[in-house]
Every structure is written in structure tokens, then in C-alpha cells.
Coordinates of C-alpha atoms in Angstrom, one line a residue:
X277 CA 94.2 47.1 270.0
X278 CA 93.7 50.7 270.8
X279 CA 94.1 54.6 269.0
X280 CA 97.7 54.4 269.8
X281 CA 98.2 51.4 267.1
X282 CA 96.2 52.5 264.3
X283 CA 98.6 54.6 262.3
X284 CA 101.3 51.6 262.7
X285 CA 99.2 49.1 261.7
X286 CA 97.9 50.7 258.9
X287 CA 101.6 51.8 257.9
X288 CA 102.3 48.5 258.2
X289 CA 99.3 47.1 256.4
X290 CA 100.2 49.4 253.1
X291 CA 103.4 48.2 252.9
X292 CA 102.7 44.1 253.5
X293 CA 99.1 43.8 252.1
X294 CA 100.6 41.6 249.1
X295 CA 102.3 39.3 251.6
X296 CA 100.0 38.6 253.7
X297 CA 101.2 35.6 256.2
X298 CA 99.0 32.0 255.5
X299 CA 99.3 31.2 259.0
X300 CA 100.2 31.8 262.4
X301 CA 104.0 29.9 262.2
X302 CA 106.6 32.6 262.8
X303 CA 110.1 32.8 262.4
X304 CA 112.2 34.6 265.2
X305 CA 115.6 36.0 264.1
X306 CA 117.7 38.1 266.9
X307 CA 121.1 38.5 268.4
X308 CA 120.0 38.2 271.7
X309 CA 118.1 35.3 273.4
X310 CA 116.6 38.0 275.9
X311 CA 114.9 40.0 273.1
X312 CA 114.2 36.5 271.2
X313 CA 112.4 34.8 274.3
X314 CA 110.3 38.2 274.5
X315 CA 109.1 38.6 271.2
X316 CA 108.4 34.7 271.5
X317 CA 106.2 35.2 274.6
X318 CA 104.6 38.1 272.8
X319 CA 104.1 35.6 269.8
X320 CA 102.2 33.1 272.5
X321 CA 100.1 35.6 273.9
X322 CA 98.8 37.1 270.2
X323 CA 98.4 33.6 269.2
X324 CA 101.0 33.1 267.2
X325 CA 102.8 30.3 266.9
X326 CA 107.1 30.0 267.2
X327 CA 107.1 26.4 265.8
X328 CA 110.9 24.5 266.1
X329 CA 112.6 24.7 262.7
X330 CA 113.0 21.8 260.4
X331 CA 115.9 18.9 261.7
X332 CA 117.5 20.1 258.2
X333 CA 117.1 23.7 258.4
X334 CA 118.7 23.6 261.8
X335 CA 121.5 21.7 260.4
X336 CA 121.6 24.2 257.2
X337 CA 121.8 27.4 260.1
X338 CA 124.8 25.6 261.9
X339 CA 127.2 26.3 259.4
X340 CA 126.6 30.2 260.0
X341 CA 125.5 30.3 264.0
X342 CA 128.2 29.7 266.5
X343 CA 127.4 26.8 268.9
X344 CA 126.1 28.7 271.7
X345 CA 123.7 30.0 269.5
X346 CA 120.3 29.0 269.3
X347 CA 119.0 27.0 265.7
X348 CA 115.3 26.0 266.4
X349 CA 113.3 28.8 266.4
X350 CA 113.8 31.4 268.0
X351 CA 117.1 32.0 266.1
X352 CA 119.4 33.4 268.6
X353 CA 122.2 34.6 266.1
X354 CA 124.5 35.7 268.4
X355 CA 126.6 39.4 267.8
X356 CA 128.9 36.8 267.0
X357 CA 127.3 36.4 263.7
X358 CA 129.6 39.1 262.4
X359 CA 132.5 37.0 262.1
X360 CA 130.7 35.7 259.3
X361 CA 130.5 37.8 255.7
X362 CA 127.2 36.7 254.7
X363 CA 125.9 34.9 258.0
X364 CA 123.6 37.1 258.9
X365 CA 121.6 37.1 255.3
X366 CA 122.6 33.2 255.0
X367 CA 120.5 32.9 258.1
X368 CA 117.3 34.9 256.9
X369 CA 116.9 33.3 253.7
X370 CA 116.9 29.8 255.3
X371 CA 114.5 30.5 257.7
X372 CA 112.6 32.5 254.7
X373 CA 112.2 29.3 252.6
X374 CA 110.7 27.4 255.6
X375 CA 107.5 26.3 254.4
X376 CA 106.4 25.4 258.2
X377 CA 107.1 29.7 258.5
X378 CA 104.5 32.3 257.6
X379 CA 106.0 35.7 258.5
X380 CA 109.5 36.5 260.2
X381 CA 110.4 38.8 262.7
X382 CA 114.0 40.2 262.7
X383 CA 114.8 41.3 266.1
X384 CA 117.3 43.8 266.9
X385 CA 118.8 44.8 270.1
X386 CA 121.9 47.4 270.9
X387 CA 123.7 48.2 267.1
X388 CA 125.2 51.1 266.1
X389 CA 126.6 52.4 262.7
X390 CA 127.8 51.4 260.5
X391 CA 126.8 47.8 261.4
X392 CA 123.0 49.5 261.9
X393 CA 122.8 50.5 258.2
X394 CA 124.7 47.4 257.2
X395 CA 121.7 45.5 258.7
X396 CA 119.5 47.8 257.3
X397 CA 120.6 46.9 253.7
X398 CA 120.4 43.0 254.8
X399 CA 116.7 43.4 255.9
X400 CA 115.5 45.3 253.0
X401 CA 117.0 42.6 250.5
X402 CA 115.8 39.6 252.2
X403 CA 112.4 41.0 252.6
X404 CA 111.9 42.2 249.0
X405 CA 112.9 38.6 248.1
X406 CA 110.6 37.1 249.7
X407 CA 107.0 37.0 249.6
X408 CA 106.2 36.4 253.2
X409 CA 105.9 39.1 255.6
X410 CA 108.7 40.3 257.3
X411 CA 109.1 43.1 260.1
X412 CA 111.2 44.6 262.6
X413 CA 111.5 45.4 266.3
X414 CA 114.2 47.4 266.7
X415 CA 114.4 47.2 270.5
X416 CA 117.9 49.0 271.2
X417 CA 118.9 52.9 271.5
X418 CA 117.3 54.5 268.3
X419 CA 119.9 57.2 268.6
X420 CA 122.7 54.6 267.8
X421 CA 121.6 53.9 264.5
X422 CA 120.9 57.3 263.1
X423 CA 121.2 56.5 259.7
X424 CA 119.4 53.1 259.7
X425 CA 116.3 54.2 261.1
X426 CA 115.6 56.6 258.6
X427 CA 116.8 54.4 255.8
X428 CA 114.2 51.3 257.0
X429 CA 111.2 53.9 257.0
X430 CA 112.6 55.1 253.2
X431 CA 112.8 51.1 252.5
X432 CA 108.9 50.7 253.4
X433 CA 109.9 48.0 255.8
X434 CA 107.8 48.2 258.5
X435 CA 109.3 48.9 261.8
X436 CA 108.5 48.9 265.3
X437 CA 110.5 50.1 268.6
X438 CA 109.1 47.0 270.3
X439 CA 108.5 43.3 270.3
X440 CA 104.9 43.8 271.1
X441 CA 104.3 46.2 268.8
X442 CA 105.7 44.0 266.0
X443 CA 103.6 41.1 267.3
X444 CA 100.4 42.8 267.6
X445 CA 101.2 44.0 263.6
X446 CA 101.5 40.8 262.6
X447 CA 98.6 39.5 264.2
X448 CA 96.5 41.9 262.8
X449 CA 98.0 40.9 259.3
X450 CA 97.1 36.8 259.9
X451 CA 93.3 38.2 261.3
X452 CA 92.8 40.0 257.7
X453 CA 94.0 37.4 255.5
X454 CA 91.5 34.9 257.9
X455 CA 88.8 37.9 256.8
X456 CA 89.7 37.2 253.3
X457 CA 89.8 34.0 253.2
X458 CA 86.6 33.4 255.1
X459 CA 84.4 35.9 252.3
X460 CA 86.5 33.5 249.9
X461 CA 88.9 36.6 248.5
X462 CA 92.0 36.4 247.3
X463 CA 94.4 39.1 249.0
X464 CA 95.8 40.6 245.7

């Protein structure tokens, strides 16, 4: 870590220190295998893990993913997904309720509005519903989603324009509820 992640992190700690992850078994969740393999390598080389989703989860996530889509983790979602009314959040809340996931990282790549702030809404729901950490990399042109950047930030979700800085957030989340739970603490 350096200066140039402190303010994130800490953003990012005031908004998820009640959802702290148990462990290091992450949930990927992109329309883009590209930006899903890089988060995932960014995952291995914090420590984290990208475990393969349950047999019956994967079975649960067919009936939303196309086939050339990826089920086991990471999710690749395909922008296909949008054929789909409620495919997107379908696929969220069944990785979510994963108990062999700690946190989730929603990944997103090139999106404009309206289908930025539609998102937006998606994310906020899922992670208030939740009480596992969630947080985003939005990896694609920030000027295409004018109206969903601003509206994340006024959501407290944390957000990051990067894979690795998402990754190193999380990581930093898992190493203080280790702290805690080494000095025997409870994180809220």
C-alpha cells in the first residue's frame, strides 16, 4: 500500500466496516472475461481466493447467462445479459447467497447511460441486501456514465476505476477483520 490508497481505503472502510468479509473466497461478476480474468489475477496476487461456484449455483446461474458465458467463478455475464429483465440482479443474488463467498466484486467494463445508471440502481440494491461486502471497479470510460458515477458515490458504494484498486480494498478489509478476530473482537 502507499499515500495514494489511503483516502480510498478509508472511504471504503466507512462505508463496509459492518460487512466485513469472513474470508478470502471472492465472487467475480463482469460482462467481460478480459476484465474478469484481471480482477481474478489481481485476486491471486492479494491473496485472495476466486473459488469455482457450487455445481448447483452454477446450474441456478444458467438459466440467466447465455452459454458462452462463464458460470464458475469468475462470472463472465456477457453484455448479453440484457436480454434478460432481471438477469443481471438474478445473477448477483445467487452468487451473494454463496456461503463458499465472502465479498463480491462487480466488474464493469465499457457502459453507457441509461444502462450505466440502470446498473447503478442494481448494485446499490443487491449490496444493501446483503451483508457481505460488495464493491466496484468500474474499468470503462467514466465519461460514459455521467450520471452513474455520481449516483454510486451518493449510494456509499465504494468504487474504484480499477481492478487492482478494488482488490487491494478488499484485501485490506479481510486483513482488519483477521485484526479483529485475532484481539478476539467482534467487528460491530
Amino acid at each position: 500500500y502507499d499515500a495514494a490508497d489511503l483516502l480510498p481505503t478509508a472511504i471504503t472502510f466507512s462505508r463496509l466496516l459492518d460487512k466485513l468479509p469472513k474470508g478470502p473466497r471472492m465472487g467475480l461478476i463482469g460482462p467481460s472475461g478480459g476484465i474478469c480474468g484481471v480482477c481474478a489475477d489481481e485476486c491471486h496476487r492479494f491473496g485472495l481466493d476466486v473459488p469455482e461456484l457450487p455445481q448447483s449455483a452454477q446450474e441456478t446461474l444458467k438459466q440467466f447467462i447465455p452459454p458462452f458465458g462463464a458460470l464458475r467463478n469468475p462470472i463472465d455475464v456477457t453484455q448479453q445479459i440484457r436480454s434478460s429483465p432481471t438477469g443481471y440482479q438474478d445473477t448477483i443474488r445467487t452468487v451473494l447467497e454463496q456461503d463458499t463467498i465472502d465479498g463480491v466484486f462487480l466488474l464493469v467494463t465499457m457502459v453507457g447511460e441509461p444502462r450505466a445508471s440502470f446498473y447503478c440502481d442494481i448494485f446499490t440494491e443487491a449490496a444493501r441486501a446483503t451483508g457481505k461486502p460488495v464493491i466496484i471497479a468500474w474499468t470503462g470510460a467514466q465519461s460514459l456514465a455521467a450520471q452513474a458515477i455520481p449516483q454510486i458515490k451518493r449510494n456509499q458504494m465504494p468504487l474504484y476505476f480499477s481492478a487492482r484498486g478494488a482488490v487491494r480494498a478488499m484485501r485490506a478489509l479481510l486483513d482488519y477483520r483477521r485484526f479483529l478476530d485475532a484481539r478476539g473482537e467482534d467487528n460491530r
